[in-house]
Amino acid sequence: MDRTNGITLHELTKTWPQPGGAERLTVFSGLSHTFPPGSRTAIVGPSGSGKTTLLQMVAGLEAPDGGFVEAPKAPELGYVFQSPALWPHKTVRSNMRYGLGEHLFSGADPLEEARYRDILQALELEDLQGKYPATLSGGQAKRVSLARTLVTRPSCLLLDEPLGALDGALKDRVLDFLLEWVHWTEATLLYVTHDHGEARRICTRVLEVRDQGLVEVG
Amino acid sequence: MRRLAGGVRGLLPVLPFFLLTLLPLAWLLGTVSWEGAKAPVWGREGLLLGRTLLYGTAVASSAVLLAYLALVFGAFTPWVDRGLLKAFLFLALPVPGTVFAYAGLKALGLLGLPSRGFAPSWLVHTASLLPVALFILATGLHTLKKEPLHAARLLGSDARMLARILPGMLAPQVLAALGTVFLLSVGDYAIPSIFSINVYSLGIFVEYSSSLSLGSTLVKSAPLVLLQALVLLLLLGRTEPLFLTGGRKGMLTLELSLPGTLLAAGGLLLGLALLLVLLPFLLVLTDLAMWRGLPQTLARSGRDLAASLGILFRAGILALPVSYLGGWWLHSLRKGRRPALFLVLLPAFLPGSLTGAALIHLYNRPCTSGLYDSLWMPALAVLARFLPLSLLVVHASFRRLDRELVDAAFLLHPSRLKAHLQVLLPLVLPGLALGTAFLLLFGLGELGATVLVLPPGSSTVTVRLYNYLHYGASEEVLGLSFLLLAGMGGILGAAGLLSGLARRLRKMD
Ligand SMILES: Nc1ncnc2c1ncn2[C@@H]1O[C@H](COP(=O)(O)OP(=O)(O)O)[C@@H](O)[C@H]1O
Ligand SMILES: [Mg+2]
């Protein structure tokens, strides 16, 4: 696979304004790091440490105060937000098809269609196709959100606590499928979680957000 | 029995509100004599109602469409100063229809366009209600979540997000804007009558002032009021959750990359919307003849101005406690929110002539003759029509408070009164000032009810302006328009000062 889908952070600094005019909160300062193409890295850390902020900067949704990011752009880049971020006026089906654009409907590629079905099945979403997001449980919404991005087959995938709302056996099955999917697509993966076990299972490296930077922990 | 008593006690805070807004109408309904009431001529009424519906729909859809396109552009490009935009919006929101009518007459005259008929009236009415549409939609953008929009941008293009995702996510607000503009436009006859088109609410006014029969007025009003109630009910069914959200701090800003043609079109529309909204200010404040004639205007209209201010003073004094209590009541309501909202909002949309007639019926009796012959009557008219507005603003401030903070206030203070006075009132004071300012600002331009209930021999600036407008855009009209804009400025300034003061006081302790 010959795609320049790695991610490089150059001297990133990021601050957030604080309520009530207090001094700005520094989340990262002088952070440099390279995530090679096809690497699978988990980002861990307590909540509020800056994991989501990091993904937002990689995706180009938040500008850093200093430094810059080199990363693929959409549609090569896929980002599953911490909240499901589904569109309330669209059914699960149209939520999931949105990223495929129009081409699936015109001259439907059978191979693509088969992949779509696979993801649907693996994430156990077949029965939810006609439903609206407001009627889904937290875990269901989260899986739809994951599926919506996976079907576009990004070569660089940012996942923000994708299994947060799942539990037990289902969580294991989804994790297995994700692992299989990443192996097969050779995508670069940034996986945010606060579950170290989960992190070790799917990723080859685990980094922790600490002291306004990233520290290798396993 | 106990539960009933509890229910009545629960209603106590909102009682003053309903006494001032719905009681006159309820009293009218209960006690009117139908004797001599004219039976409606169904064919003619139906036709007029149909035309009015068409008119309201045209005004609502053009105002909301223009507001939507302009706002999307304003919110999503880096070139627009949003603070400035917000300030303009607040300024333009309460500009009375009569002042817009002046600006419209003047602008159409300058352009050599006809100033009679459907098209000019529609255009000017659209401009006059555009700020309302902009305001509701801007509030909607304020409360939208960012992530779903970002998700759409990453999974498609920015342009596709604007076309396919944003309209759906804003649908409740778009509906609320459409409904509100529609209800306001069909309830108000000032602009259509000046541009010589007949609408249903004008028919109600004509009916009452020609026959002075309350029965006939009620019969005449019934179709329009029922239609308005129906629209409001449907609207609440779809948009009630809007009243439950407290609103996120900070306006939604996304900097989108869009094709050049789209940007150019958006910029043009935003420019057009701003021009329309600011037209009254441009045409009145830049007119040298107005400034030259100002001393004369003041001399001639001093009495009207004094009456207007006297009315607003009386209305403001009553509005403060009533909207505080009503806002608190709506906030602490656990069950039956939708019917409550319906009853709270309905008075704001009723035709002004009906409200005026109902007030006359209630207070024109020996025991209230002191009230009846005074400026309290138009003040009651202002309250009856615009208390819903101030109540909603106060309610929104209550919603923005921390739940725990409110609970703590009641736990720590042994008496409820103390909790209110020492904790809650100071916290919602800015909202109370803003809500009352809104009531006064809209009250300044109130025409439909005021014109019926003014004590003999007196007039307000708005009523005078409306009467002169029938003779065209004269200098007299120009001066009166200025007085209204200046009055608005004064009210806004005072409210700003008050809420600044309140904030300062809060910081001190
Ligand atoms: N939009 C924002 N505005 C202000 N502060 C923010 C914003 N987003 C995040 N923060 C702050 O930045 C810090 C890191 O947040 P986040 O990246 O969401 O952490 P995590 O994902 O690790 O839980 C937190 O203290 C949070 O309050
Ligand atoms: Mg997070």
Coordinates of C-alpha atoms in Angstrom, one line a residue, chain B residues 121-391:
Chain B
S121 CA -46.3 45.8 1.3
W122 CA -44.8 42.3 1.2
L123 CA -41.3 43.7 0.7
V124 CA -41.5 46.2 3.6
H125 CA -43.2 43.7 5.9
T126 CA -40.4 41.2 5.1
A127 CA -37.8 43.8 6.0
S128 CA -39.6 44.7 9.2
L129 CA -39.9 41.1 10.4
L130 CA -36.5 40.0 9.1
P131 CA -34.8 40.9 12.4
V132 CA -37.2 38.5 14.2
A133 CA -36.3 35.7 11.8
L134 CA -32.6 36.5 12.1
F135 CA -32.9 36.5 15.9
I136 CA -34.6 33.1 16.1
L137 CA -32.3 31.5 13.7
A138 CA -29.2 33.0 15.3
T139 CA -30.3 31.6 18.6
G140 CA -30.7 28.3 16.9
L141 CA -27.1 28.4 15.5
H142 CA -26.0 29.3 19.0
T143 CA -27.4 26.0 20.4
L144 CA -26.3 23.6 17.6
K145 CA -23.7 21.0 18.5
K146 CA -20.5 21.3 16.6
E147 CA -19.6 17.6 16.2
P148 CA -22.4 16.5 13.8
L149 CA -21.5 19.4 11.5
H150 CA -17.8 18.5 11.7
A151 CA -18.6 14.9 10.9
A152 CA -20.5 16.0 7.8
R153 CA -17.6 18.2 6.7
L154 CA -15.2 15.3 7.1
L155 CA -17.4 12.7 5.4
G156 CA -18.4 15.1 2.5
S157 CA -17.7 18.6 1.5
D158 CA -18.5 21.9 3.3
A159 CA -21.0 22.8 0.6
R160 CA -22.7 19.5 1.0
M161 CA -22.9 20.0 4.7
L162 CA -24.6 23.3 4.2
A163 CA -27.1 21.9 1.8
R164 CA -27.9 18.5 3.3
I165 CA -27.1 18.6 7.0
L166 CA -27.5 22.1 8.4
P167 CA -31.1 22.6 7.2
G168 CA -32.2 19.4 8.8
M169 CA -30.4 20.2 12.1
L170 CA -31.9 23.7 12.2
A171 CA -35.3 22.5 11.2
P172 CA -37.0 23.2 14.5
Q173 CA -35.7 26.8 14.6
V174 CA -36.6 27.3 10.9
L175 CA -40.1 26.2 11.8
A176 CA -40.2 28.4 14.9
A177 CA -39.1 31.4 12.8
L178 CA -41.6 30.7 10.0
G179 CA -44.4 30.3 12.6
T180 CA -43.5 33.4 14.6
V181 CA -43.1 35.7 11.5
F182 CA -46.3 34.3 10.1
L183 CA -48.3 34.9 13.3
L184 CA -46.9 38.4 13.7
S185 CA -47.5 39.4 10.1
V186 CA -51.2 38.3 10.1
G187 CA -51.9 40.0 13.4
D188 CA -50.7 43.4 12.4
Y189 CA -52.3 45.8 9.9
A190 CA -50.0 48.8 10.1
I191 CA -47.9 48.1 7.2
P192 CA -50.5 46.6 4.8
S193 CA -52.9 49.4 5.4
I194 CA -50.3 52.1 4.7
F195 CA -49.6 50.3 1.4
S196 CA -53.3 50.1 0.7
I197 CA -53.9 46.4 0.9
N198 CA -56.7 45.0 3.0
V199 CA -55.9 42.3 5.5
Y200 CA -58.0 40.5 8.1
S201 CA -56.7 42.3 11.1
L202 CA -57.6 45.6 9.5
G203 CA -61.1 44.2 9.0
I204 CA -61.3 43.6 12.8
F205 CA -60.3 47.2 13.5
V206 CA -62.7 48.6 11.0
E207 CA -65.5 46.4 12.4
Y208 CA -65.0 47.5 15.9
S209 CA -64.5 51.2 15.2
S210 CA -67.5 51.4 12.8
S211 CA -70.0 49.3 14.8
L212 CA -68.6 49.6 18.4
S213 CA -70.3 46.2 18.9
L214 CA -68.2 43.8 20.8
G215 CA -70.3 40.8 19.6
S216 CA -69.6 41.7 16.0
T217 CA -65.9 42.2 16.7
L218 CA -65.6 38.9 18.4
V219 CA -67.4 37.1 15.5
K220 CA -65.2 38.9 13.1
S221 CA -62.0 38.0 15.0
A222 CA -62.9 34.4 15.6
P223 CA -61.6 32.9 12.3
L224 CA -58.3 34.7 12.5
V225 CA -57.8 33.9 16.2
L226 CA -58.7 30.3 15.7
L227 CA -56.2 30.0 12.8
Q228 CA -53.5 31.7 14.9
A229 CA -54.2 29.4 17.8
L230 CA -54.0 26.4 15.6
V231 CA -50.7 27.5 14.0
L232 CA -49.3 28.2 17.5
L233 CA -50.4 24.7 18.7
L234 CA -48.8 23.0 15.7
L235 CA -45.7 25.0 16.2
L236 CA -45.3 24.2 19.8
G237 CA -45.8 20.5 19.0
R238 CA -42.7 20.6 16.9
T239 CA -40.6 23.1 18.6
E240 CA -41.3 22.8 22.3
P241 CA -37.8 21.4 23.1
L242 CA -36.4 24.8 21.9
F243 CA -37.8 26.3 25.0
L244 CA -36.1 23.8 27.2
T245 CA -32.5 24.3 26.0
G246 CA -30.6 26.9 28.0
G247 CA -28.3 27.7 25.2
R248 CA -24.6 27.2 24.8
K249 CA -22.2 30.0 25.6
G250 CA -20.4 31.4 22.5
M251 CA -21.7 31.4 19.0
L252 CA -21.1 28.5 16.7
T253 CA -18.2 29.4 14.4
L254 CA -16.9 27.2 11.7
E255 CA -14.6 28.5 9.0
L256 CA -15.7 26.7 5.9
S257 CA -14.0 26.4 2.6
L258 CA -16.6 27.1 0.0
P259 CA -16.6 27.6 -3.8
G260 CA -16.2 31.3 -4.8
T261 CA -19.6 31.6 -6.4
L262 CA -21.3 30.4 -3.2
L263 CA -19.3 32.9 -1.1
A264 CA -20.2 35.7 -3.4
A265 CA -23.9 34.9 -3.3
G266 CA -23.8 34.5 0.5
G267 CA -22.1 37.8 0.9
L268 CA -24.6 39.5 -1.4
L269 CA -27.5 38.1 0.6
L270 CA -26.0 39.1 3.9
G271 CA -25.5 42.6 2.5
L272 CA -29.0 42.7 1.3
A273 CA -30.4 41.5 4.7
L274 CA -28.3 44.1 6.6
L275 CA -29.4 46.9 4.2
L276 CA -33.1 46.0 4.6
V277 CA -32.8 45.8 8.4
L278 CA -30.8 49.0 8.7
L279 CA -32.8 51.0 6.1
P280 CA -34.9 52.9 8.7
F281 CA -31.7 54.1 10.5
L282 CA -30.0 55.0 7.2
L283 CA -33.0 56.9 5.8
V284 CA -33.9 58.7 9.0
L285 CA -30.6 59.5 10.6
T286 CA -28.9 60.7 7.5
D287 CA -31.7 63.1 6.5
L288 CA -30.5 66.7 7.0
A289 CA -34.1 68.0 6.8
M290 CA -34.9 65.8 9.9
W291 CA -32.1 67.4 11.9
R292 CA -33.0 70.9 10.8
G293 CA -36.6 70.3 11.7
L294 CA -35.9 68.7 15.0
P295 CA -36.7 71.6 17.3
Q296 CA -40.0 72.0 15.6
T297 CA -40.7 68.3 15.8
L298 CA -40.0 68.3 19.5
A299 CA -42.2 71.4 20.0
R300 CA -45.1 69.8 18.0
S301 CA -44.8 66.3 19.4
G302 CA -43.7 67.0 22.9
R303 CA -47.1 66.0 24.3
D304 CA -47.2 62.7 22.3
L305 CA -43.7 61.9 23.4
A306 CA -44.6 62.6 27.0
A307 CA -47.7 60.3 26.7
S308 CA -45.6 57.5 25.1
L309 CA -43.0 57.7 27.9
G310 CA -45.7 57.9 30.5
I311 CA -47.3 54.7 29.2
L312 CA -44.0 52.9 29.1
F313 CA -43.1 54.0 32.6
R314 CA -46.4 52.6 33.9
A315 CA -46.0 49.4 31.9
G316 CA -42.4 48.9 33.0
I317 CA -43.2 49.2 36.7
L318 CA -45.8 46.5 36.5
A319 CA -43.8 44.3 34.1
L320 CA -40.8 43.8 36.4
P321 CA -42.5 41.8 39.2
V322 CA -45.0 40.1 36.9
S323 CA -42.4 38.8 34.5
Y324 CA -40.1 37.7 37.3
L325 CA -42.9 35.7 38.9
G326 CA -44.2 34.3 35.6
G327 CA -40.7 33.4 34.4
W328 CA -40.0 31.6 37.7
W329 CA -43.4 29.8 37.4
L330 CA -42.6 28.5 33.9
H331 CA -39.2 27.5 35.0
S332 CA -40.4 25.4 38.0
L333 CA -43.2 23.8 36.1
R334 CA -42.8 20.1 35.9
K335 CA -45.9 19.0 34.1
G336 CA -48.1 20.4 31.4
R337 CA -45.4 22.6 29.8
R338 CA -46.9 22.6 26.4
P339 CA -50.3 23.9 27.4
A340 CA -48.6 26.4 29.7
L341 CA -46.5 27.7 26.8
F342 CA -49.5 27.9 24.6
L343 CA -51.4 30.1 27.1
V344 CA -48.3 32.2 27.7
L345 CA -47.6 32.8 24.1
L346 CA -51.1 33.2 22.7
P347 CA -51.7 36.8 23.9
A348 CA -48.6 38.0 22.0
F349 CA -50.1 37.1 18.7
L350 CA -53.7 38.1 19.1
P351 CA -54.8 41.0 16.8
G352 CA -54.3 44.2 18.7
S353 CA -57.8 45.5 18.0
L354 CA -59.3 42.5 19.8
T355 CA -57.0 43.1 22.8
G356 CA -58.0 46.7 22.8
A357 CA -61.7 46.0 22.6
A358 CA -61.4 43.4 25.4
L359 CA -59.7 45.9 27.6
I360 CA -62.4 48.5 27.0
H361 CA -65.1 46.0 27.8
L362 CA -63.4 45.0 31.1
Y363 CA -62.5 48.5 32.4
N364 CA -65.2 50.8 31.1
R365 CA -67.3 50.8 34.2
P366 CA -67.9 53.2 37.0
C367 CA -65.7 51.6 39.6
T368 CA -62.6 51.8 37.3
S369 CA -63.3 55.1 35.7
G370 CA -60.1 56.7 37.1
L371 CA -58.1 54.0 35.3
Y372 CA -60.2 54.0 32.2
D373 CA -59.6 57.7 31.4
S374 CA -55.8 57.5 32.1
L375 CA -52.6 56.4 30.4
W376 CA -53.0 53.2 32.4
M377 CA -55.2 51.9 29.7
P378 CA -52.6 52.0 26.9
A379 CA -50.1 50.7 29.5
L380 CA -52.3 47.7 30.1
A381 CA -52.5 47.3 26.4
V382 CA -48.8 47.1 26.1
L383 CA -48.6 44.7 29.0
A384 CA -51.4 42.5 27.5
R385 CA -49.5 42.1 24.3
F386 CA -45.8 42.0 25.3
L387 CA -45.6 40.5 28.7
P388 CA -45.2 37.0 27.0
L389 CA -41.9 38.3 25.6
S390 CA -40.5 39.6 28.9
L391 CA -41.6 36.4 30.7

